Amino acid sequence: MLTRFPDSRSLWDDWLIRKLLPENHILLAIDQHIDFSFVEEETRDLYSLHHGRPAYAPEQLLRVLFLAYFYNLSDVRVAEELRYNLLYRAFCPLFSG
């Protein structure tokens, strides 16, 4: 079941990103210049709107896969990094919960 999760970034999160993360980091430039939202439209037919468990947002999954490929991380390692790496969490975005 495909559900659209609300944007979990708050004003506090945006301020924190600007203050703590390096302005010229490659991931922030990629996030700013590449629109990953196309994947939602491309994968819409693969999800049921009414049946099954709620799925992760396709854009979020693509961003996680991008991190794994870009930094040559295993699935286990990228999941571990997403738990505490603020830069990765800002890129995906994974600020809630």
PDB file of N, CA and C in Angstrom:
ATOM      1  N   MET A   1       0.854  -1.166   0.000  1.00  0.00           N
ATOM      2  CA  MET A   1       0.000   0.000   0.000  1.00  0.00           C
ATOM      3  C   MET A   1       0.899   1.227   0.000  1.00  0.00           C
ATOM      4  N   LEU A   2       0.700   2.085  -0.953  1.00  0.00           N
ATOM      5  CA  LEU A   2       1.511   3.290  -1.065  1.00  0.00           C
ATOM      6  C   LEU A   2       0.816   4.436  -0.352  1.00  0.00           C
ATOM      7  N   THR A   3       1.481   4.992   0.625  1.00  0.00           N
ATOM      8  CA  THR A   3       0.956   6.156   1.326  1.00  0.00           C
ATOM      9  C   THR A   3       1.980   7.260   1.235  1.00  0.00           C
ATOM     10  N   ARG A   4       1.514   8.455   1.188  1.00  0.00           N
ATOM     11  CA  ARG A   4       2.402   9.609   1.115  1.00  0.00           C
ATOM     12  C   ARG A   4       2.633  10.105   2.523  1.00  0.00           C
ATOM     13  N   PHE A   5       3.870  10.003   2.980  1.00  0.00           N
ATOM     14  CA  PHE A   5       4.199  10.481   4.309  1.00  0.00           C
ATOM     15  C   PHE A   5       4.391  11.987   4.256  1.00  0.00           C
ATOM     16  N   PRO A   6       3.880  12.707   5.232  1.00  0.00           N
ATOM     17  CA  PRO A   6       4.088  14.155   5.230  1.00  0.00           C
ATOM     18  C   PRO A   6       5.563  14.477   5.392  1.00  0.00           C
ATOM     19  N   ASP A   7       5.953  15.635   4.872  1.00  0.00           N
ATOM     20  CA  ASP A   7       7.343  16.060   5.014  1.00  0.00           C
ATOM     21  C   ASP A   7       7.627  16.214   6.495  1.00  0.00           C
ATOM     22  N   SER A   8       8.594  15.456   6.977  1.00  0.00           N
ATOM     23  CA  SER A   8       8.853  15.426   8.409  1.00  0.00           C
ATOM     24  C   SER A   8       9.841  16.497   8.856  1.00  0.00           C
ATOM     25  N   ARG A   9      10.355  17.274   7.923  1.00  0.00           N
ATOM     26  CA  ARG A   9      11.297  18.320   8.305  1.00  0.00           C
ATOM     27  C   ARG A   9      10.551  19.520   8.873  1.00  0.00           C
ATOM     28  N   SER A  10      11.034  20.004   9.954  1.00  0.00           N
ATOM     29  CA  SER A  10      10.449  21.185  10.561  1.00  0.00           C
ATOM     30  C   SER A  10      11.395  22.357  10.352  1.00  0.00           C
ATOM     31  N   LEU A  11      10.973  23.516  10.783  1.00  0.00           N
ATOM     32  CA  LEU A  11      11.835  24.690  10.714  1.00  0.00           C
ATOM     33  C   LEU A  11      13.107  24.443  11.514  1.00  0.00           C
ATOM     34  N   TRP A  12      12.974  23.766  12.641  1.00  0.00           N
ATOM     35  CA  TRP A  12      14.137  23.436  13.472  1.00  0.00           C
ATOM     36  C   TRP A  12      15.110  22.548  12.706  1.00  0.00           C
ATOM     37  N   ASP A  13      14.591  21.537  12.007  1.00  0.00           N
ATOM     38  CA  ASP A  13      15.444  20.637  11.228  1.00  0.00           C
ATOM     39  C   ASP A  13      16.202  21.389  10.146  1.00  0.00           C
ATOM     40  N   ASP A  14      15.521  22.275   9.434  1.00  0.00           N
ATOM     41  CA  ASP A  14      16.185  23.051   8.385  1.00  0.00           C
ATOM     42  C   ASP A  14      17.276  23.942   8.966  1.00  0.00           C
ATOM     43  N   TRP A  15      17.006  24.547  10.098  1.00  0.00           N
ATOM     44  CA  TRP A  15      18.024  25.388  10.740  1.00  0.00           C
ATOM     45  C   TRP A  15      19.214  24.533  11.158  1.00  0.00           C
ATOM     46  N   LEU A  16      18.931  23.378  11.728  1.00  0.00           N
ATOM     47  CA  LEU A  16      19.984  22.468  12.166  1.00  0.00           C
ATOM     48  C   LEU A  16      20.846  22.020  10.988  1.00  0.00           C
ATOM     49  N   ILE A  17      20.213  21.704   9.874  1.00  0.00           N
ATOM     50  CA  ILE A  17      20.958  21.305   8.682  1.00  0.00           C
ATOM     51  C   ILE A  17      21.891  22.421   8.248  1.00  0.00           C
ATOM     52  N   ARG A  18      21.372  23.631   8.182  1.00  0.00           N
ATOM     53  CA  ARG A  18      22.198  24.770   7.743  1.00  0.00           C
ATOM     54  C   ARG A  18      23.362  25.017   8.688  1.00  0.00           C
ATOM     55  N   LYS A  19      23.174  24.822   9.972  1.00  0.00           N
ATOM     56  CA  LYS A  19      24.218  25.123  10.953  1.00  0.00           C
ATOM     57  C   LYS A  19      25.249  24.008  11.111  1.00  0.00           C
ATOM     58  N   LEU A  20      24.831  22.768  11.041  1.00  0.00           N
ATOM     59  CA  LEU A  20      25.722  21.658  11.361  1.00  0.00           C
ATOM     60  C   LEU A  20      26.401  21.009  10.158  1.00  0.00           C
ATOM     61  N   LEU A  21      25.767  21.060   9.014  1.00  0.00           N
ATOM     62  CA  LEU A  21      26.327  20.382   7.853  1.00  0.00           C
ATOM     63  C   LEU A  21      27.134  21.349   6.997  1.00  0.00           C
ATOM     64  N   PRO A  22      28.216  20.880   6.398  1.00  0.00           N
ATOM     65  CA  PRO A  22      29.032  21.756   5.556  1.00  0.00           C
ATOM     66  C   PRO A  22      28.250  22.198   4.313  1.00  0.00           C
ATOM     67  N   GLU A  23      28.263  23.483   4.048  1.00  0.00           N
ATOM     68  CA  GLU A  23      27.478  24.031   2.938  1.00  0.00           C
ATOM     69  C   GLU A  23      27.889  23.463   1.587  1.00  0.00           C
ATOM     70  N   ASN A  24      29.160  23.140   1.439  1.00  0.00           N
ATOM     71  CA  ASN A  24      29.657  22.714   0.133  1.00  0.00           C
ATOM     72  C   ASN A  24      29.769  21.193  -0.005  1.00  0.00           C
ATOM     73  N   HIS A  25      29.095  20.434   0.838  1.00  0.00           N
ATOM     74  CA  HIS A  25      29.176  18.974   0.742  1.00  0.00           C
ATOM     75  C   HIS A  25      28.456  18.499  -0.519  1.00  0.00           C
ATOM     76  N   ILE A  26      29.018  17.500  -1.164  1.00  0.00           N
ATOM     77  CA  ILE A  26      28.490  16.988  -2.426  1.00  0.00           C
ATOM     78  C   ILE A  26      27.051  16.493  -2.304  1.00  0.00           C
ATOM     79  N   LEU A  27      26.689  15.859  -1.190  1.00  0.00           N
ATOM     80  CA  LEU A  27      25.318  15.358  -1.037  1.00  0.00           C
ATOM     81  C   LEU A  27      24.306  16.489  -0.974  1.00  0.00           C
ATOM     82  N   LEU A  28      24.666  17.588  -0.345  1.00  0.00           N
ATOM     83  CA  LEU A  28      23.745  18.723  -0.285  1.00  0.00           C
ATOM     84  C   LEU A  28      23.591  19.359  -1.658  1.00  0.00           C
ATOM     85  N   ALA A  29      24.664  19.372  -2.441  1.00  0.00           N
ATOM     86  CA  ALA A  29      24.585  19.887  -3.812  1.00  0.00           C
ATOM     87  C   ALA A  29      23.713  18.973  -4.672  1.00  0.00           C
ATOM     88  N   ILE A  30      23.886  17.672  -4.525  1.00  0.00           N
ATOM     89  CA  ILE A  30      23.065  16.713  -5.272  1.00  0.00           C
ATOM     90  C   ILE A  30      21.601  16.878  -4.890  1.00  0.00           C
ATOM     91  N   ASP A  31      21.329  16.999  -3.605  1.00  0.00           N
ATOM     92  CA  ASP A  31      19.957  17.177  -3.125  1.00  0.00           C
ATOM     93  C   ASP A  31      19.331  18.444  -3.697  1.00  0.00           C
ATOM     94  N   GLN A  32      20.125  19.471  -3.828  1.00  0.00           N
ATOM     95  CA  GLN A  32      19.624  20.754  -4.319  1.00  0.00           C
ATOM     96  C   GLN A  32      19.409  20.751  -5.831  1.00  0.00           C
ATOM     97  N   HIS A  33      20.221  20.017  -6.572  1.00  0.00           N
ATOM     98  CA  HIS A  33      20.182  20.102  -8.031  1.00  0.00           C
ATOM     99  C   HIS A  33      19.473  18.946  -8.736  1.00  0.00           C
ATOM    100  N   ILE A  34      19.264  17.849  -8.052  1.00  0.00           N
ATOM    101  CA  ILE A  34      18.605  16.700  -8.683  1.00  0.00           C
ATOM    102  C   ILE A  34      17.252  16.475  -8.022  1.00  0.00           C
ATOM    103  N   ASP A  35      16.225  16.419  -8.854  1.00  0.00           N
ATOM    104  CA  ASP A  35      14.870  16.183  -8.365  1.00  0.00           C
ATOM    105  C   ASP A  35      14.578  14.682  -8.429  1.00  0.00           C
ATOM    106  N   PHE A  36      14.544  14.045  -7.288  1.00  0.00           N
ATOM    107  CA  PHE A  36      14.306  12.603  -7.214  1.00  0.00           C
ATOM    108  C   PHE A  36      12.815  12.257  -7.196  1.00  0.00           C
ATOM    109  N   SER A  37      11.955  13.252  -7.244  1.00  0.00           N
ATOM    110  CA  SER A  37      10.519  12.991  -7.107  1.00  0.00           C
ATOM    111  C   SER A  37       9.933  12.247  -8.308  1.00  0.00           C
ATOM    112  N   PHE A  38      10.657  12.173  -9.428  1.00  0.00           N
ATOM    113  CA  PHE A  38      10.157  11.468 -10.608  1.00  0.00           C
ATOM    114  C   PHE A  38       9.844  10.000 -10.307  1.00  0.00           C
ATOM    115  N   VAL A  39      10.528   9.435  -9.334  1.00  0.00           N
ATOM    116  CA  VAL A  39      10.368   8.006  -9.052  1.00  0.00           C
ATOM    117  C   VAL A  39       8.962   7.688  -8.524  1.00  0.00           C
ATOM    118  N   GLU A  40       8.312   8.641  -7.896  1.00  0.00           N
ATOM    119  CA  GLU A  40       6.944   8.411  -7.394  1.00  0.00           C
ATOM    120  C   GLU A  40       5.994   8.124  -8.557  1.00  0.00           C
ATOM    121  N   GLU A  41       6.072   8.931  -9.604  1.00  0.00           N
ATOM    122  CA  GLU A  41       5.211   8.736 -10.771  1.00  0.00           C
ATOM    123  C   GLU A  41       5.568   7.443 -11.508  1.00  0.00           C
ATOM    124  N   GLU A  42       6.847   7.154 -11.617  1.00  0.00           N
ATOM    125  CA  GLU A  42       7.304   5.960 -12.336  1.00  0.00           C
ATOM    126  C   GLU A  42       6.887   4.665 -11.636  1.00  0.00           C
ATOM    127  N   THR A  43       6.741   4.688 -10.332  1.00  0.00           N
ATOM    128  CA  THR A  43       6.435   3.462  -9.581  1.00  0.00           C
ATOM    129  C   THR A  43       4.999   3.400  -9.067  1.00  0.00           C
ATOM    130  N   ARG A  44       4.197   4.390  -9.395  1.00  0.00           N
ATOM    131  CA  ARG A  44       2.828   4.459  -8.867  1.00  0.00           C
ATOM    132  C   ARG A  44       2.025   3.183  -9.156  1.00  0.00           C
ATOM    133  N   ASP A  45       2.158   2.614 -10.345  1.00  0.00           N
ATOM    134  CA  ASP A  45       1.387   1.424 -10.718  1.00  0.00           C
ATOM    135  C   ASP A  45       1.848   0.160 -10.000  1.00  0.00           C
ATOM    136  N   LEU A  46       2.968   0.200  -9.341  1.00  0.00           N
ATOM    137  CA  LEU A  46       3.500  -0.977  -8.656  1.00  0.00           C
ATOM    138  C   LEU A  46       2.960  -1.125  -7.234  1.00  0.00           C
ATOM    139  N   TYR A  47       2.229  -0.132  -6.765  1.00  0.00           N
ATOM    140  CA  TYR A  47       1.724  -0.129  -5.396  1.00  0.00           C
ATOM    141  C   TYR A  47       0.203  -0.134  -5.386  1.00  0.00           C
ATOM    142  N   SER A  48      -0.369  -0.787  -4.391  1.00  0.00           N
ATOM    143  CA  SER A  48      -1.805  -0.758  -4.176  1.00  0.00           C
ATOM    144  C   SER A  48      -2.129   0.388  -3.226  1.00  0.00           C
ATOM    145  N   LEU A  49      -3.180   1.114  -3.537  1.00  0.00           N
ATOM    146  CA  LEU A  49      -3.570   2.227  -2.672  1.00  0.00           C
ATOM    147  C   LEU A  49      -4.373   1.771  -1.459  1.00  0.00           C
ATOM    148  N   HIS A  50      -4.934   0.554  -1.524  1.00  0.00           N
ATOM    149  CA  HIS A  50      -5.859   0.136  -0.476  1.00  0.00           C
ATOM    150  C   HIS A  50      -5.486  -1.163   0.235  1.00  0.00           C
ATOM    151  N   HIS A  51      -4.540  -1.916  -0.287  1.00  0.00           N
ATOM    152  CA  HIS A  51      -4.217  -3.220   0.291  1.00  0.00           C
ATOM    153  C   HIS A  51      -2.759  -3.279   0.715  1.00  0.00           C
ATOM    154  N   GLY A  52      -2.520  -4.066   1.742  1.00  0.00           N
ATOM    155  CA  GLY A  52      -1.152  -4.294   2.186  1.00  0.00           C
ATOM    156  C   GLY A  52      -0.697  -3.300   3.236  1.00  0.00           C
ATOM    157  N   ARG A  53       0.527  -3.514   3.663  1.00  0.00           N
ATOM    158  CA  ARG A  53       1.119  -2.636   4.675  1.00  0.00           C
ATOM    159  C   ARG A  53       1.601  -1.347   4.027  1.00  0.00           C
ATOM    160  N   PRO A  54       1.661  -0.268   4.793  1.00  0.00           N
ATOM    161  CA  PRO A  54       2.186   0.981   4.229  1.00  0.00           C
ATOM    162  C   PRO A  54       3.634   0.798   3.768  1.00  0.00           C
ATOM    163  N   ALA A  55       3.924   1.299   2.589  1.00  0.00           N
ATOM    164  CA  ALA A  55       5.262   1.166   2.011  1.00  0.00           C
ATOM    165  C   ALA A  55       6.094   2.407   2.310  1.00  0.00           C
ATOM    166  N   TYR A  56       7.393   2.239   2.225  1.00  0.00           N
ATOM    167  CA  TYR A  56       8.270   3.400   2.285  1.00  0.00           C
ATOM    168  C   TYR A  56       8.079   4.209   1.009  1.00  0.00           C
ATOM    169  N   ALA A  57       8.274   5.490   1.102  1.00  0.00           N
ATOM    170  CA  ALA A  57       8.147   6.352  -0.067  1.00  0.00           C
ATOM    171  C   ALA A  57       9.215   5.969  -1.092  1.00  0.00           C
ATOM    172  N   PRO A  58       8.830   5.774  -2.353  1.00  0.00           N
ATOM    173  CA  PRO A  58       9.801   5.386  -3.377  1.00  0.00           C
ATOM    174  C   PRO A  58      10.974   6.363  -3.498  1.00  0.00           C
ATOM    175  N   GLU A  59      10.709   7.648  -3.360  1.00  0.00           N
ATOM    176  CA  GLU A  59      11.798   8.625  -3.440  1.00  0.00           C
ATOM    177  C   GLU A  59      12.808   8.400  -2.316  1.00  0.00           C
ATOM    178  N   GLN A  60      12.315   8.103  -1.146  1.00  0.00           N
ATOM    179  CA  GLN A  60      13.199   7.853  -0.009  1.00  0.00           C
ATOM    180  C   GLN A  60      14.055   6.609  -0.247  1.00  0.00           C
ATOM    181  N   LEU A  61      13.448   5.564  -0.786  1.00  0.00           N
ATOM    182  CA  LEU A  61      14.191   4.338  -1.087  1.00  0.00           C
ATOM    183  C   LEU A  61      15.250   4.577  -2.157  1.00  0.00           C
ATOM    184  N   LEU A  62      14.904   5.357  -3.176  1.00  0.00           N
ATOM    185  CA  LEU A  62      15.883   5.673  -4.218  1.00  0.00           C
ATOM    186  C   LEU A  62      17.066   6.434  -3.636  1.00  0.00           C
ATOM    187  N   ARG A  63      16.795   7.343  -2.731  1.00  0.00           N
ATOM    188  CA  ARG A  63      17.874   8.106  -2.102  1.00  0.00           C
ATOM    189  C   ARG A  63      18.783   7.193  -1.266  1.00  0.00           C
ATOM    190  N   VAL A  64      18.189   6.223  -0.573  1.00  0.00           N
ATOM    191  CA  VAL A  64      18.991   5.271   0.207  1.00  0.00           C
ATOM    192  C   VAL A  64      19.855   4.429  -0.728  1.00  0.00           C
ATOM    193  N   LEU A  65      19.276   3.961  -1.825  1.00  0.00           N
ATOM    194  CA  LEU A  65      20.052   3.195  -2.804  1.00  0.00           C
ATOM    195  C   LEU A  65      21.160   4.041  -3.420  1.00  0.00           C
ATOM    196  N   PHE A  66      20.867   5.316  -3.656  1.00  0.00           N
ATOM    197  CA  PHE A  66      21.888   6.217  -4.192  1.00  0.00           C
ATOM    198  C   PHE A  66      23.063   6.325  -3.219  1.00  0.00           C
ATOM    199  N   LEU A  67      22.762   6.490  -1.935  1.00  0.00           N
ATOM    200  CA  LEU A  67      23.831   6.558  -0.932  1.00  0.00           C
ATOM    201  C   LEU A  67      24.674   5.285  -0.936  1.00  0.00           C
ATOM    202  N   ALA A  68      24.002   4.139  -0.982  1.00  0.00           N
ATOM    203  CA  ALA A  68      24.725   2.867  -0.977  1.00  0.00           C
ATOM    204  C   ALA A  68      25.642   2.758  -2.192  1.00  0.00           C
ATOM    205  N   TYR A  69      25.151   3.172  -3.348  1.00  0.00           N
ATOM    206  CA  TYR A  69      25.965   3.098  -4.564  1.00  0.00           C
ATOM    207  C   TYR A  69      27.088   4.137  -4.547  1.00  0.00           C
ATOM    208  N   PHE A  70      26.745   5.370  -4.207  1.00  0.00           N
ATOM    209  CA  PHE A  70      27.697   6.481  -4.256  1.00  0.00           C
ATOM    210  C   PHE A  70      28.879   6.261  -3.313  1.00  0.00           C
ATOM    211  N   TYR A  71      28.596   5.717  -2.126  1.00  0.00           N
ATOM    212  CA  TYR A  71      29.646   5.495  -1.130  1.00  0.00           C
ATOM    213  C   TYR A  71      30.091   4.030  -1.037  1.00  0.00           C
ATOM    214  N   ASN A  72      29.591   3.182  -1.946  1.00  0.00           N
ATOM    215  CA  ASN A  72      29.955   1.766  -1.980  1.00  0.00           C
ATOM    216  C   ASN A  72      29.705   1.091  -0.620  1.00  0.00           C
ATOM    217  N   LEU A  73      28.477   1.259  -0.123  1.00  0.00           N
ATOM    218  CA  LEU A  73      28.094   0.711   1.174  1.00  0.00           C
ATOM    219  C   LEU A  73      27.227  -0.528   0.992  1.00  0.00           C
ATOM    220  N   SER A  74      27.395  -1.487   1.863  1.00  0.00           N
ATOM    221  CA  SER A  74      26.511  -2.652   1.868  1.00  0.00           C
ATOM    222  C   SER A  74      25.149  -2.231   2.424  1.00  0.00           C
ATOM    223  N   ASP A  75      24.156  -3.091   2.250  1.00  0.00           N
ATOM    224  CA  ASP A  75      22.830  -2.803   2.797  1.00  0.00           C
ATOM    225  C   ASP A  75      22.894  -2.604   4.306  1.00  0.00           C
ATOM    226  N   VAL A  76      23.634  -3.473   4.963  1.00  0.00           N
ATOM    227  CA  VAL A  76      23.754  -3.390   6.420  1.00  0.00           C
ATOM    228  C   VAL A  76      24.432  -2.082   6.816  1.00  0.00           C
ATOM    229  N   ARG A  77      25.493  -1.737   6.116  1.00  0.00           N
ATOM    230  CA  ARG A  77      26.245  -0.523   6.459  1.00  0.00           C
ATOM    231  C   ARG A  77      25.425   0.744   6.203  1.00  0.00           C
ATOM    232  N   VAL A  78      24.696   0.804   5.094  1.00  0.00           N
ATOM    233  CA  VAL A  78      23.894   1.999   4.825  1.00  0.00           C
ATOM    234  C   VAL A  78      22.772   2.126   5.856  1.00  0.00           C
ATOM    235  N   ALA A  79      22.185   1.008   6.278  1.00  0.00           N
ATOM    236  CA  ALA A  79      21.157   1.059   7.323  1.00  0.00           C
ATOM    237  C   ALA A  79      21.753   1.555   8.634  1.00  0.00           C
ATOM    238  N   GLU A  80      22.952   1.110   8.950  1.00  0.00           N
ATOM    239  CA  GLU A  80      23.635   1.566  10.164  1.00  0.00           C
ATOM    240  C   GLU A  80      23.953   3.060  10.084  1.00  0.00           C
ATOM    241  N   GLU A  81      24.463   3.495   8.948  1.00  0.00           N
ATOM    242  CA  GLU A  81      24.801   4.913   8.771  1.00  0.00           C
ATOM    243  C   GLU A  81      23.563   5.799   8.887  1.00  0.00           C
ATOM    244  N   LEU A  82      22.443   5.319   8.383  1.00  0.00           N
ATOM    245  CA  LEU A  82      21.217   6.111   8.436  1.00  0.00           C
ATOM    246  C   LEU A  82      20.684   6.276   9.854  1.00  0.00           C
ATOM    247  N   ARG A  83      21.163   5.465  10.770  1.00  0.00           N
ATOM    248  CA  ARG A  83      20.728   5.592  12.163  1.00  0.00           C
ATOM    249  C   ARG A  83      21.346   6.806  12.836  1.00  0.00           C
ATOM    250  N   TYR A  84      22.584   7.174  12.468  1.00  0.00           N
ATOM    251  CA  TYR A  84      23.247   8.253  13.206  1.00  0.00           C
ATOM    252  C   TYR A  84      23.944   9.302  12.345  1.00  0.00           C
ATOM    253  N   ASN A  85      24.088   9.093  11.053  1.00  0.00           N
ATOM    254  CA  ASN A  85      24.781  10.055  10.205  1.00  0.00           C
ATOM    255  C   ASN A  85      23.809  11.161   9.795  1.00  0.00           C
ATOM    256  N   LEU A  86      23.992  12.329  10.358  1.00  0.00           N
ATOM    257  CA  LEU A  86      23.086  13.452  10.123  1.00  0.00           C
ATOM    258  C   LEU A  86      23.031  13.843   8.654  1.00  0.00           C
ATOM    259  N   LEU A  87      24.140  13.790   7.980  1.00  0.00           N
ATOM    260  CA  LEU A  87      24.185  14.138   6.563  1.00  0.00           C
ATOM    261  C   LEU A  87      23.335  13.168   5.737  1.00  0.00           C
ATOM    262  N   TYR A  88      23.462  11.890   6.006  1.00  0.00           N
ATOM    263  CA  TYR A  88      22.666  10.894   5.287  1.00  0.00           C
ATOM    264  C   TYR A  88      21.183  11.048   5.613  1.00  0.00           C
ATOM    265  N   ARG A  89      20.889  11.317   6.872  1.00  0.00           N
ATOM    266  CA  ARG A  89      19.493  11.492   7.283  1.00  0.00           C
ATOM    267  C   ARG A  89      18.880  12.733   6.649  1.00  0.00           C
ATOM    268  N   ALA A  90      19.664  13.777   6.481  1.00  0.00           N
ATOM    269  CA  ALA A  90      19.173  14.983   5.825  1.00  0.00           C
ATOM    270  C   ALA A  90      18.935  14.722   4.344  1.00  0.00           C
ATOM    271  N   PHE A  91      19.771  13.908   3.734  1.00  0.00           N
ATOM    272  CA  PHE A  91      19.651  13.617   2.310  1.00  0.00           C
ATOM    273  C   PHE A  91      18.426  12.760   2.019  1.00  0.00           C
ATOM    274  N   CYS A  92      18.035  11.874   2.934  1.00  0.00           N
ATOM    275  CA  CYS A  92      16.997  10.890   2.606  1.00  0.00           C
ATOM    276  C   CYS A  92      15.524  11.317   2.714  1.00  0.00           C
ATOM    277  N   PRO A  93      15.020  12.190   3.379  1.00  0.00           N
ATOM    278  CA  PRO A  93      15.203  12.716   4.726  1.00  0.00           C
ATOM    279  C   PRO A  93      14.587  11.775   5.760  1.00  0.00           C
ATOM    280  N   LEU A  94      15.260  11.626   6.855  1.00  0.00           N
ATOM    281  CA  LEU A  94      14.833  10.695   7.905  1.00  0.00           C
ATOM    282  C   LEU A  94      14.861  11.356   9.275  1.00  0.00           C
ATOM    283  N   PHE A  95      14.239  12.497   9.417  1.00  0.00           N
ATOM    284  CA  PHE A  95      14.308  13.185  10.699  1.00  0.00           C
ATOM    285  C   PHE A  95      13.254  12.733  11.688  1.00  0.00           C
ATOM    286  N   SER A  96      12.133  12.210  11.232  1.00  0.00           N
ATOM    287  CA  SER A  96      11.087  11.845  12.185  1.00  0.00           C
ATOM    288  C   SER A  96      11.388  10.506  12.831  1.00  0.00           C
ATOM    289  N   GLY A  97      10.822  10.309  14.011  1.00  0.00           N
ATOM    290  CA  GLY A  97      10.861   9.063  14.730  1.00  0.00           C
ATOM    291  C   GLY A  97      12.174   8.445  14.804  1.00  0.00           C
TER     292      GLY A  97
END
